[in-house]
């Protein structure tokens, strides 16, 4: 199988959609020899912050010398980005080998009259196969959607079940209340693991505590109220948390300090389970952690930021950061949202901080057309422009900006990879940040 053939196959199987449940992925993995059974996992569920916590934890473990796999969803720039070992994405050759193996097993299921695995199940099985071949010491695994019936939830060797803050998202799949959504997310909790949770609403707290008690799992809560001596910044931030003095992270956004604290709690738990990390390696891992599309600085003059705020909770966090960092600064938005998201809540959380809003159409089937989004935004904000393309949106934003303006592109992660590439090509109106130079190739990617 060539990489072009792999892309064509992945495009072809999109027709199988997304089907919650574990029967199909379990059958698929059994036909592959249950590769996940030989691996140890940090399993992460939640609504917002999953990717950032995964980035912190996996980078720290890699820095400490552990061969660390990570599985992420969705991706920003490159389809293969979802499967990584020690921060390196799976090569095209290995990707083709793994996919060929999984395709054979999937075809055998279809020939036996069983449902064909979904694209996400194919991806997940490939990841398990690759991590097994690479003999990973530990895998940091992000759920796709939910927890209980998510394809990643066939894993049994969970060392740590991590639950980031839960808010409303995917109500048609996960439930229309925080309690129901939390019950779904808490499905990753299994006997033998330790549960580590970020701050939650009272309803979510109750669900997580009850599930931990039912499974006899120790429960550790991150405690943001114990964070002190915080020095916020766009490129570096510092904080103290308990015995951890003057920690430095390279991720921007006011909420990233709380994500880092949750990651610290995970590292502490893993040390008790045979994965110790020295303080020197911990500090180095924090400092080296990068995460595309999460309050990411793309250019400096004007300041151009990309953020994957695609639901109400993430939009609230983005608004908090904009208030904190850019009070009295002129802000221009580029906004693109999927039509099945609660776009009205996202707009309400963010519109008041922008002087000008430019809408775009995310380049995926679920993308809300720019003119429809512009109509919705106009209910709250009068300065709205509909762009015909991402290129036009970037050009218009830079034309309207001066060197002190802040441009913020946010919404669906599905368009941010392409936008990042455009900004890098443009170099920003007045020159881009050296930190973000380099390729950001965009190829086939999943609509999530």
CSV table of C-alpha atoms in Angstrom, one decimal:
chain,number,residue,atom,x,y,z
A,1,UNK,CA,0.0,0.0,0.0
A,2,UNK,CA,1.3,3.4,-1.0
A,3,UNK,CA,0.6,6.5,1.0
A,4,UNK,CA,-1.7,7.8,-1.8
A,5,UNK,CA,-3.6,4.5,-1.6
A,6,UNK,CA,-3.8,4.9,2.2
A,7,UNK,CA,-5.3,8.3,1.8
A,8,UNK,CA,-7.8,7.0,-0.7
A,9,UNK,CA,-8.8,4.2,1.6
A,10,UNK,CA,-9.3,6.5,4.5
A,11,UNK,CA,-11.4,8.8,2.4
A,12,UNK,CA,-13.5,5.8,1.2
A,13,UNK,CA,-14.3,4.5,4.7
A,14,UNK,CA,-15.7,7.9,5.8
A,15,UNK,CA,-19.1,6.5,4.8
A,16,UNK,CA,-19.1,4.3,7.9
A,17,UNK,CA,-19.4,7.4,10.0
A,18,UNK,CA,-19.2,7.5,13.8
A,19,UNK,CA,-20.9,4.7,15.8
A,20,UNK,CA,-20.5,4.7,19.6
A,21,UNK,CA,-19.9,1.2,21.0
A,22,UNK,CA,-17.1,-1.2,21.8
A,23,UNK,CA,-18.1,-4.4,20.1
A,24,UNK,CA,-16.7,-3.6,16.7
A,25,UNK,CA,-13.3,-2.2,18.0
A,26,UNK,CA,-13.0,-5.2,20.3
A,27,UNK,CA,-13.5,-7.6,17.5
A,28,UNK,CA,-11.1,-5.7,15.3
A,29,UNK,CA,-8.4,-5.7,17.9
A,30,UNK,CA,-8.9,-9.4,18.7
A,31,UNK,CA,-8.3,-10.2,15.0
A,32,UNK,CA,-5.1,-8.1,15.3
A,33,UNK,CA,-3.9,-10.1,18.4
A,34,UNK,CA,-5.1,-7.6,21.0
A,35,UNK,CA,-2.1,-5.2,20.7
A,36,UNK,CA,-3.5,-3.0,23.4
A,37,UNK,CA,-3.1,-5.7,26.0
A,38,UNK,CA,0.7,-5.3,26.1
A,39,UNK,CA,0.5,-1.6,26.7
A,40,UNK,CA,0.1,0.7,29.8
A,41,UNK,CA,-2.1,3.8,29.5
A,42,UNK,CA,-2.8,7.2,30.8
A,43,UNK,CA,-6.3,7.7,29.6
A,44,UNK,CA,-7.7,11.2,29.2
A,45,UNK,CA,-11.3,12.2,28.9
A,46,UNK,CA,-13.1,15.5,29.5
A,47,UNK,CA,-14.5,18.4,27.5
A,48,UNK,CA,-11.7,21.0,27.3
A,49,UNK,CA,-8.0,20.8,28.1
A,50,UNK,CA,-7.5,17.1,27.1
A,51,UNK,CA,-5.0,17.9,24.4
A,52,UNK,CA,-3.0,20.3,26.5
A,53,UNK,CA,-2.8,17.9,29.5
A,54,UNK,CA,-1.8,15.1,27.1
A,55,UNK,CA,0.9,17.3,25.6
A,56,UNK,CA,2.3,18.2,29.1
A,57,UNK,CA,2.2,14.6,30.4
A,58,UNK,CA,3.6,12.9,27.3
A,59,UNK,CA,6.4,15.5,26.8
A,60,UNK,CA,7.5,15.1,30.5
A,61,UNK,CA,7.5,11.3,30.3
A,62,UNK,CA,9.5,11.4,27.0
A,63,UNK,CA,12.0,13.8,28.6
A,64,UNK,CA,12.3,11.5,31.6
A,65,UNK,CA,13.5,8.7,29.2
A,66,UNK,CA,10.3,6.7,28.8
A,67,UNK,CA,9.3,5.6,25.3
A,68,UNK,CA,6.0,7.4,25.2
A,69,UNK,CA,3.2,7.0,22.7
A,70,UNK,CA,0.5,9.5,22.3
A,71,UNK,CA,-2.8,9.3,20.5
A,72,UNK,CA,-4.7,12.6,19.8
A,73,UNK,CA,-8.0,13.6,18.3
A,74,UNK,CA,-8.6,15.8,16.4
A,75,UNK,CA,-5.4,16.9,14.6
A,76,UNK,CA,-4.4,20.3,13.3
A,77,UNK,CA,-2.1,19.9,10.3
A,78,UNK,CA,-1.4,16.3,9.3
A,79,UNK,CA,-3.5,13.2,9.5
A,80,UNK,CA,-0.6,11.1,10.8
A,81,UNK,CA,-0.2,13.6,13.6
A,82,UNK,CA,-2.7,11.6,15.7
A,83,UNK,CA,-0.2,8.7,16.2
A,84,UNK,CA,3.2,9.7,17.7
A,85,UNK,CA,6.0,8.2,19.7
A,86,UNK,CA,8.3,10.5,21.6
A,87,UNK,CA,6.8,13.5,19.9
A,88,UNK,CA,7.5,12.1,16.4
A,89,UNK,CA,4.6,11.4,14.1
A,90,UNK,CA,4.3,8.0,12.5
A,91,UNK,CA,6.2,7.8,9.3
A,92,UNK,CA,4.4,7.3,6.0
A,93,UNK,CA,6.0,3.9,5.6
A,94,UNK,CA,4.9,2.7,9.1
A,95,UNK,CA,1.5,4.3,8.6
A,96,UNK,CA,1.0,2.3,5.4
A,97,UNK,CA,2.2,-0.9,7.0
A,98,UNK,CA,-0.1,-0.5,10.0
A,99,UNK,CA,-3.1,0.5,7.9
A,100,UNK,CA,-2.6,-2.5,5.6
A,101,UNK,CA,-2.6,-4.8,8.6
A,102,UNK,CA,-5.8,-3.2,10.1
A,103,UNK,CA,-7.5,-3.1,6.7
A,104,UNK,CA,-7.1,-6.8,6.3
A,105,UNK,CA,-8.7,-7.4,9.7
A,106,UNK,CA,-11.5,-5.0,8.9
A,107,UNK,CA,-12.2,-6.6,5.5
A,108,UNK,CA,-12.3,-10.0,7.2
A,109,UNK,CA,-15.0,-8.7,9.6
A,110,UNK,CA,-17.1,-7.3,6.7
A,111,UNK,CA,-16.7,-10.7,4.8
A,112,UNK,CA,-18.0,-12.4,7.9
A,113,UNK,CA,-21.1,-10.3,7.9
A,114,UNK,CA,-20.0,-8.0,10.8
A,115,UNK,CA,-20.3,-4.2,10.7
A,116,UNK,CA,-17.3,-2.6,9.0
A,117,UNK,CA,-15.2,-0.7,11.6
A,118,UNK,CA,-15.6,3.1,11.6
A,119,UNK,CA,-12.8,5.4,10.7
A,120,UNK,CA,-12.1,6.2,14.3
A,121,UNK,CA,-11.9,2.5,15.2
A,122,UNK,CA,-9.5,2.0,12.3
A,123,UNK,CA,-7.3,4.8,13.6
A,124,UNK,CA,-7.4,3.5,17.1
A,125,UNK,CA,-6.5,0.0,16.2
A,126,UNK,CA,-3.6,1.3,14.0
A,127,UNK,CA,-2.3,3.3,17.0
A,128,UNK,CA,-2.4,0.2,19.3
A,129,UNK,CA,-0.5,-1.8,16.6
A,130,UNK,CA,2.1,0.9,16.2
A,131,UNK,CA,2.7,1.4,19.9
A,132,UNK,CA,3.1,-2.3,20.4
A,133,UNK,CA,5.6,-2.5,17.6
A,134,UNK,CA,7.5,0.4,19.0
A,135,UNK,CA,7.5,-1.2,22.5
A,136,UNK,CA,6.2,1.9,24.2
A,137,UNK,CA,6.7,2.0,27.9
A,138,UNK,CA,3.5,4.0,28.4
A,139,UNK,CA,0.9,5.5,26.1
A,140,UNK,CA,-1.0,8.8,26.7
A,141,UNK,CA,-4.4,8.2,25.1
A,142,UNK,CA,-7.0,10.8,24.4
A,143,UNK,CA,-10.6,9.8,23.9
A,144,UNK,CA,-12.3,10.9,20.7
A,145,UNK,CA,-15.8,11.7,22.2
A,146,UNK,CA,-17.2,10.8,25.5
A,147,UNK,CA,-15.6,7.8,27.4
A,148,UNK,CA,-17.8,4.8,28.1
A,149,UNK,CA,-18.5,3.9,24.4
A,150,UNK,CA,-15.4,5.6,22.9
A,151,UNK,CA,-13.3,3.2,20.9
A,152,UNK,CA,-10.3,4.0,23.0
A,153,UNK,CA,-12.1,2.5,26.0
A,154,UNK,CA,-11.3,-1.1,25.3
A,155,UNK,CA,-8.0,-0.6,27.1
A,156,UNK,CA,-7.7,-2.4,30.4
A,157,UNK,CA,-4.2,-1.5,31.6
A,158,UNK,CA,-5.1,2.0,32.7
A,159,UNK,CA,-2.6,3.4,35.2
A,160,UNK,CA,-4.2,6.8,35.4
A,161,UNK,CA,-7.7,7.9,34.3
A,162,UNK,CA,-7.6,11.7,33.8
A,163,UNK,CA,-10.7,13.8,33.6
A,164,UNK,CA,-10.4,17.4,32.5
A,165,UNK,CA,-13.1,20.0,33.2
A,166,UNK,CA,-16.5,18.9,31.8
A,167,UNK,CA,-18.9,21.2,30.1
A,168,UNK,CA,-21.7,20.9,27.5
A,169,UNK,CA,-20.5,19.4,24.2
A,170,UNK,CA,-22.0,16.8,21.8
A,171,UNK,CA,-25.3,16.7,23.7
A,172,UNK,CA,-27.0,14.5,21.0
A,173,UNK,CA,-24.4,11.8,21.7
A,174,UNK,CA,-23.3,12.3,25.3
A,175,UNK,CA,-26.4,13.6,27.0
A,176,UNK,CA,-28.1,17.0,27.5
A,177,UNK,CA,-27.0,17.5,31.2
A,178,UNK,CA,-23.7,17.8,32.8
A,179,UNK,CA,-24.5,14.8,34.9
A,180,UNK,CA,-25.2,12.6,31.9
A,181,UNK,CA,-22.1,13.9,30.1
A,182,UNK,CA,-19.9,13.3,33.2
A,183,UNK,CA,-21.3,9.7,33.5
A,184,UNK,CA,-20.1,9.1,30.0
A,185,UNK,CA,-16.7,10.6,30.5
A,186,UNK,CA,-16.2,8.7,33.8
A,187,UNK,CA,-16.6,5.5,31.8
A,188,UNK,CA,-12.8,5.4,31.4
A,189,UNK,CA,-12.4,4.8,35.2
A,190,UNK,CA,-11.5,1.1,35.7
A,191,UNK,CA,-10.5,-1.0,38.7
A,192,UNK,CA,-6.7,-0.7,39.4
A,193,UNK,CA,-6.3,2.8,38.1
A,194,UNK,CA,-6.0,6.1,40.0
A,195,UNK,CA,-8.4,8.9,39.0
A,196,UNK,CA,-7.1,12.4,38.6
A,197,UNK,CA,-9.6,15.1,38.0
A,198,UNK,CA,-9.4,18.8,37.2
A,199,UNK,CA,-11.9,21.3,38.7
A,200,UNK,CA,-15.5,20.3,38.0
A,201,UNK,CA,-19.0,21.5,38.6
A,202,UNK,CA,-20.8,20.1,41.6
A,203,UNK,CA,-22.8,17.6,39.4
A,204,UNK,CA,-19.7,16.4,37.7
A,205,UNK,CA,-17.8,16.1,40.9
A,206,UNK,CA,-20.5,13.9,42.4
A,207,UNK,CA,-20.5,11.5,39.3
A,208,UNK,CA,-16.7,11.2,39.3
A,209,UNK,CA,-16.5,10.6,43.1
A,210,UNK,CA,-19.2,7.9,42.9
A,211,UNK,CA,-17.6,6.1,40.0
A,212,UNK,CA,-14.2,6.1,41.7
A,213,UNK,CA,-15.9,4.7,44.8
A,214,UNK,CA,-17.7,2.0,42.9
A,215,UNK,CA,-14.5,0.8,41.2
A,216,UNK,CA,-12.4,1.2,44.4
A,217,UNK,CA,-10.1,3.6,42.6
A,218,UNK,CA,-8.1,6.3,44.5
A,219,UNK,CA,-9.3,9.8,43.5
A,220,UNK,CA,-7.0,12.8,43.3
A,221,UNK,CA,-8.3,16.3,42.7
A,222,UNK,CA,-6.2,19.1,41.2
A,223,UNK,CA,-6.5,22.1,43.4
A,224,UNK,CA,-6.2,25.4,41.4
A,225,UNK,CA,-6.8,27.4,44.6
A,226,UNK,CA,-3.3,26.4,45.7
A,227,UNK,CA,-1.7,27.9,42.7
A,228,UNK,CA,0.4,30.9,43.7
A,229,UNK,CA,3.1,33.3,42.4
A,230,UNK,CA,1.7,33.2,38.9
A,231,UNK,CA,3.5,35.3,36.2
A,232,UNK,CA,1.4,35.2,33.1
A,233,UNK,CA,2.7,35.8,29.6
A,234,UNK,CA,2.0,35.1,25.9
A,235,UNK,CA,5.1,32.9,25.4
A,236,UNK,CA,6.1,31.8,28.9
A,237,UNK,CA,4.3,31.5,32.2
A,238,UNK,CA,5.4,30.7,35.7
A,239,UNK,CA,3.6,29.4,38.8
A,240,UNK,CA,4.1,27.7,42.1
A,241,UNK,CA,2.0,24.7,43.2
A,242,UNK,CA,2.7,23.1,46.6
A,243,UNK,CA,6.2,21.8,46.7
A,244,UNK,CA,6.7,22.7,43.0
A,245,UNK,CA,8.3,26.2,43.0
A,246,UNK,CA,8.6,28.6,40.1
A,247,UNK,CA,7.5,26.1,37.3
A,248,UNK,CA,7.7,27.4,33.8
A,249,UNK,CA,5.5,26.4,30.8
A,250,UNK,CA,5.7,27.6,27.2
A,251,UNK,CA,1.9,27.4,26.5
A,252,UNK,CA,0.0,30.7,26.5
A,253,UNK,CA,-3.5,31.2,27.8
A,254,UNK,CA,-4.6,31.9,31.4
A,255,UNK,CA,-6.2,28.4,31.7
A,256,UNK,CA,-2.9,26.6,30.8
A,257,UNK,CA,-1.6,27.0,34.3
A,258,UNK,CA,-4.5,24.9,35.6
A,259,UNK,CA,-3.9,22.3,32.8
A,260,UNK,CA,-0.2,22.2,34.0
A,261,UNK,CA,-1.3,21.6,37.6
A,262,UNK,CA,-3.5,18.7,36.5
A,263,UNK,CA,-0.5,17.3,34.6
A,264,UNK,CA,1.6,17.7,37.7
A,265,UNK,CA,-0.9,15.6,39.7
A,266,UNK,CA,-0.7,12.9,36.9
A,267,UNK,CA,3.1,12.8,37.1
A,268,UNK,CA,2.9,12.4,40.9
A,269,UNK,CA,0.5,9.5,40.5
A,270,UNK,CA,2.7,7.8,37.8
A,271,UNK,CA,5.7,8.0,40.1
A,272,UNK,CA,3.9,5.8,42.6
A,273,UNK,CA,3.2,3.3,39.8
A,274,UNK,CA,6.8,2.9,38.7
A,275,UNK,CA,7.3,5.9,36.4
A,276,UNK,CA,9.4,8.4,38.5
A,277,UNK,CA,10.4,11.7,37.0
A,278,UNK,CA,13.2,13.8,38.4
A,279,UNK,CA,12.5,17.5,39.1
A,280,UNK,CA,15.1,18.5,36.5
A,281,UNK,CA,13.3,16.4,33.8
A,282,UNK,CA,9.9,17.6,34.9
A,283,UNK,CA,11.0,21.2,34.5
A,284,UNK,CA,12.5,20.5,31.2
A,285,UNK,CA,9.4,18.7,30.0
A,286,UNK,CA,7.2,21.5,30.9
A,287,UNK,CA,9.4,24.1,29.2
A,288,UNK,CA,9.6,22.0,26.0
A,289,UNK,CA,5.9,21.3,25.7
A,290,UNK,CA,4.3,22.7,22.6
A,291,UNK,CA,0.7,22.3,21.4
A,292,UNK,CA,-0.6,23.7,18.0
A,293,UNK,CA,-3.8,25.6,17.8
A,294,UNK,CA,-4.2,26.3,21.6
A,295,UNK,CA,-3.8,30.0,22.1
A,296,UNK,CA,-0.8,29.7,19.7
A,297,UNK,CA,1.2,32.8,18.7
A,298,UNK,CA,1.6,32.7,14.9
A,299,UNK,CA,3.0,36.2,14.4
A,300,UNK,CA,3.9,39.2,16.5
A,301,UNK,CA,3.3,42.4,14.5
A,302,UNK,CA,0.4,42.3,14.5
A,303,UNK,CA,0.0,39.7,17.2
A,304,UNK,CA,-1.8,36.8,15.5
A,305,UNK,CA,-3.2,34.0,17.7
A,306,UNK,CA,-4.9,30.7,16.8
A,307,UNK,CA,-7.1,28.9,19.3
A,308,UNK,CA,-9.3,25.9,19.0
A,309,UNK,CA,-12.2,27.3,21.1
A,310,UNK,CA,-15.0,25.1,19.5
A,311,UNK,CA,-17.6,24.8,22.3
A,312,UNK,CA,-19.0,27.0,25.1
A,313,UNK,CA,-16.5,26.0,27.8
A,314,UNK,CA,-13.5,26.6,25.5
A,315,UNK,CA,-15.0,29.9,24.3
A,316,UNK,CA,-15.4,31.0,28.0
A,317,UNK,CA,-11.7,30.2,28.5
A,318,UNK,CA,-10.7,32.1,25.4
A,319,UNK,CA,-12.7,35.1,26.5
A,320,UNK,CA,-11.1,35.0,29.9
A,321,UNK,CA,-7.6,35.0,28.3
A,322,UNK,CA,-8.6,37.9,26.0
A,323,UNK,CA,-9.8,40.0,28.9
A,324,UNK,CA,-6.7,39.2,30.9
A,325,UNK,CA,-4.0,39.7,28.3
A,326,UNK,CA,-5.5,42.3,26.0
A,327,UNK,CA,-7.6,44.8,28.0
A,328,UNK,CA,-7.9,48.0,25.9
A,329,UNK,CA,-6.3,46.4,22.8
A,330,UNK,CA,-8.1,46.4,19.5
A,331,UNK,CA,-9.1,42.8,18.5
A,332,UNK,CA,-10.1,41.3,15.2
A,333,UNK,CA,-11.6,37.8,15.0
A,334,UNK,CA,-11.5,35.2,12.3
A,335,UNK,CA,-14.3,32.8,13.3
A,336,UNK,CA,-15.2,29.4,11.8
A,337,UNK,CA,-17.5,26.9,13.5
A,338,UNK,CA,-19.1,23.5,12.7
A,339,UNK,CA,-22.8,23.7,12.2
A,340,UNK,CA,-23.6,21.0,14.9
A,341,UNK,CA,-21.9,23.1,17.6
A,342,UNK,CA,-23.7,25.5,19.9
A,343,UNK,CA,-22.5,28.4,17.8
A,344,UNK,CA,-24.9,30.9,19.6
A,345,UNK,CA,-23.3,30.2,23.0
A,346,UNK,CA,-19.8,30.5,21.4
A,347,UNK,CA,-20.7,33.9,19.9
A,348,UNK,CA,-22.3,35.1,23.1
A,349,UNK,CA,-19.1,34.3,25.1
A,350,UNK,CA,-16.8,36.1,22.7
A,351,UNK,CA,-18.4,38.8,20.5
A,352,UNK,CA,-18.0,41.7,22.9
A,353,UNK,CA,-14.2,41.7,22.8
A,354,UNK,CA,-13.8,42.1,19.1
A,355,UNK,CA,-14.0,45.4,17.1
A,356,UNK,CA,-14.3,43.4,13.8
A,357,UNK,CA,-15.4,39.8,13.1
A,358,UNK,CA,-14.6,37.9,9.9
A,359,UNK,CA,-16.4,34.6,9.4
A,360,UNK,CA,-15.1,31.7,7.4
A,361,UNK,CA,-16.3,28.3,6.3
A,362,UNK,CA,-14.4,25.4,7.8
A,363,UNK,CA,-13.3,23.1,4.9
A,364,UNK,CA,-15.2,20.0,6.1
A,365,UNK,CA,-18.7,18.7,5.5
A,366,UNK,CA,-20.0,19.9,8.9
A,367,UNK,CA,-18.6,23.3,8.4
A,368,UNK,CA,-21.1,26.1,8.9
A,369,UNK,CA,-21.1,28.4,5.8
A,370,UNK,CA,-19.5,31.7,6.5
A,371,UNK,CA,-22.6,33.7,5.4
A,372,UNK,CA,-24.8,31.7,7.8
A,373,UNK,CA,-22.4,32.3,10.7
A,374,UNK,CA,-22.2,36.0,9.8
A,375,UNK,CA,-26.0,36.2,10.0
A,376,UNK,CA,-25.9,34.7,13.5
A,377,UNK,CA,-23.0,36.9,14.6
A,378,UNK,CA,-24.9,40.0,13.4
A,379,UNK,CA,-27.6,39.4,16.1
A,380,UNK,CA,-24.9,40.6,18.6
A,381,UNK,CA,-22.3,42.5,16.6
A,382,UNK,CA,-22.6,44.9,13.7
A,383,UNK,CA,-19.1,44.8,12.3
A,384,UNK,CA,-19.2,41.5,10.6
A,385,UNK,CA,-17.6,40.5,7.3
A,386,UNK,CA,-18.1,37.2,5.4
A,387,UNK,CA,-14.9,35.9,3.7
A,388,UNK,CA,-14.9,33.6,0.7
A,389,UNK,CA,-11.8,31.8,1.7
A,390,UNK,CA,-9.2,31.5,4.5
A,391,UNK,CA,-6.7,33.3,2.4
A,392,UNK,CA,-9.1,36.2,2.0
A,393,UNK,CA,-9.9,36.2,5.8
A,394,UNK,CA,-6.2,36.4,6.7
A,395,UNK,CA,-5.5,39.2,4.1
A,396,UNK,CA,-8.5,41.2,5.3
A,397,UNK,CA,-7.6,40.9,9.0
A,398,UNK,CA,-4.0,42.0,8.3
A,399,UNK,CA,-5.2,44.8,6.1
A,400,UNK,CA,-7.5,46.1,8.9
A,401,UNK,CA,-4.8,45.6,11.6
A,402,UNK,CA,-2.0,47.9,12.7
A,403,UNK,CA,1.0,46.7,14.7
A,404,UNK,CA,-0.8,47.0,18.0
A,405,UNK,CA,-3.9,45.0,16.9
A,406,UNK,CA,-4.5,41.5,18.0
A,407,UNK,CA,-5.9,39.0,15.5
A,408,UNK,CA,-7.6,35.9,17.0
A,409,UNK,CA,-8.6,33.0,14.8
A,410,UNK,CA,-10.8,30.5,16.6
A,411,UNK,CA,-13.5,27.9,16.4
A,412,UNK,CA,-13.2,24.6,14.7
A,413,UNK,CA,-9.8,22.9,14.8
A,414,UNK,CA,-10.6,21.6,11.3
A,415,UNK,CA,-9.5,24.9,9.6
A,416,UNK,CA,-6.7,26.1,11.9
A,417,UNK,CA,-4.0,23.9,10.3
A,418,UNK,CA,-4.7,25.5,6.9
A,419,UNK,CA,-4.9,28.9,8.5
A,420,UNK,CA,-1.6,28.5,10.3
A,421,UNK,CA,0.1,27.6,7.0
A,422,UNK,CA,-1.4,30.7,5.3
A,423,UNK,CA,-0.1,32.9,8.1
A,424,UNK,CA,3.3,31.4,7.9
A,425,UNK,CA,3.4,31.9,4.1
A,426,UNK,CA,2.3,35.5,4.5
A,427,UNK,CA,4.8,36.0,7.3
A,428,UNK,CA,2.3,38.2,9.0
A,429,UNK,CA,1.8,41.8,7.9
A,430,UNK,CA,4.9,43.0,9.7
A,431,UNK,CA,6.8,39.7,10.1
A,432,UNK,CA,6.2,36.5,12.0
A,433,UNK,CA,7.5,35.0,15.2
A,434,UNK,CA,10.7,33.1,14.7
A,435,UNK,CA,9.3,30.5,17.1
A,436,UNK,CA,6.7,29.4,14.5
A,437,UNK,CA,8.8,29.2,11.3
A,438,UNK,CA,8.6,26.0,9.4
A,439,UNK,CA,6.3,23.7,7.6
A,440,UNK,CA,2.7,23.1,8.5
A,441,UNK,CA,1.7,20.8,5.6
A,442,UNK,CA,-2.1,20.1,5.5
A,443,UNK,CA,-3.3,16.9,4.1
A,444,UNK,CA,-6.4,14.7,4.5
A,445,UNK,CA,-7.8,15.0,8.0
A,446,UNK,CA,-10.9,13.9,9.9
A,447,UNK,CA,-13.9,16.2,10.4
A,448,UNK,CA,-14.0,16.7,14.1
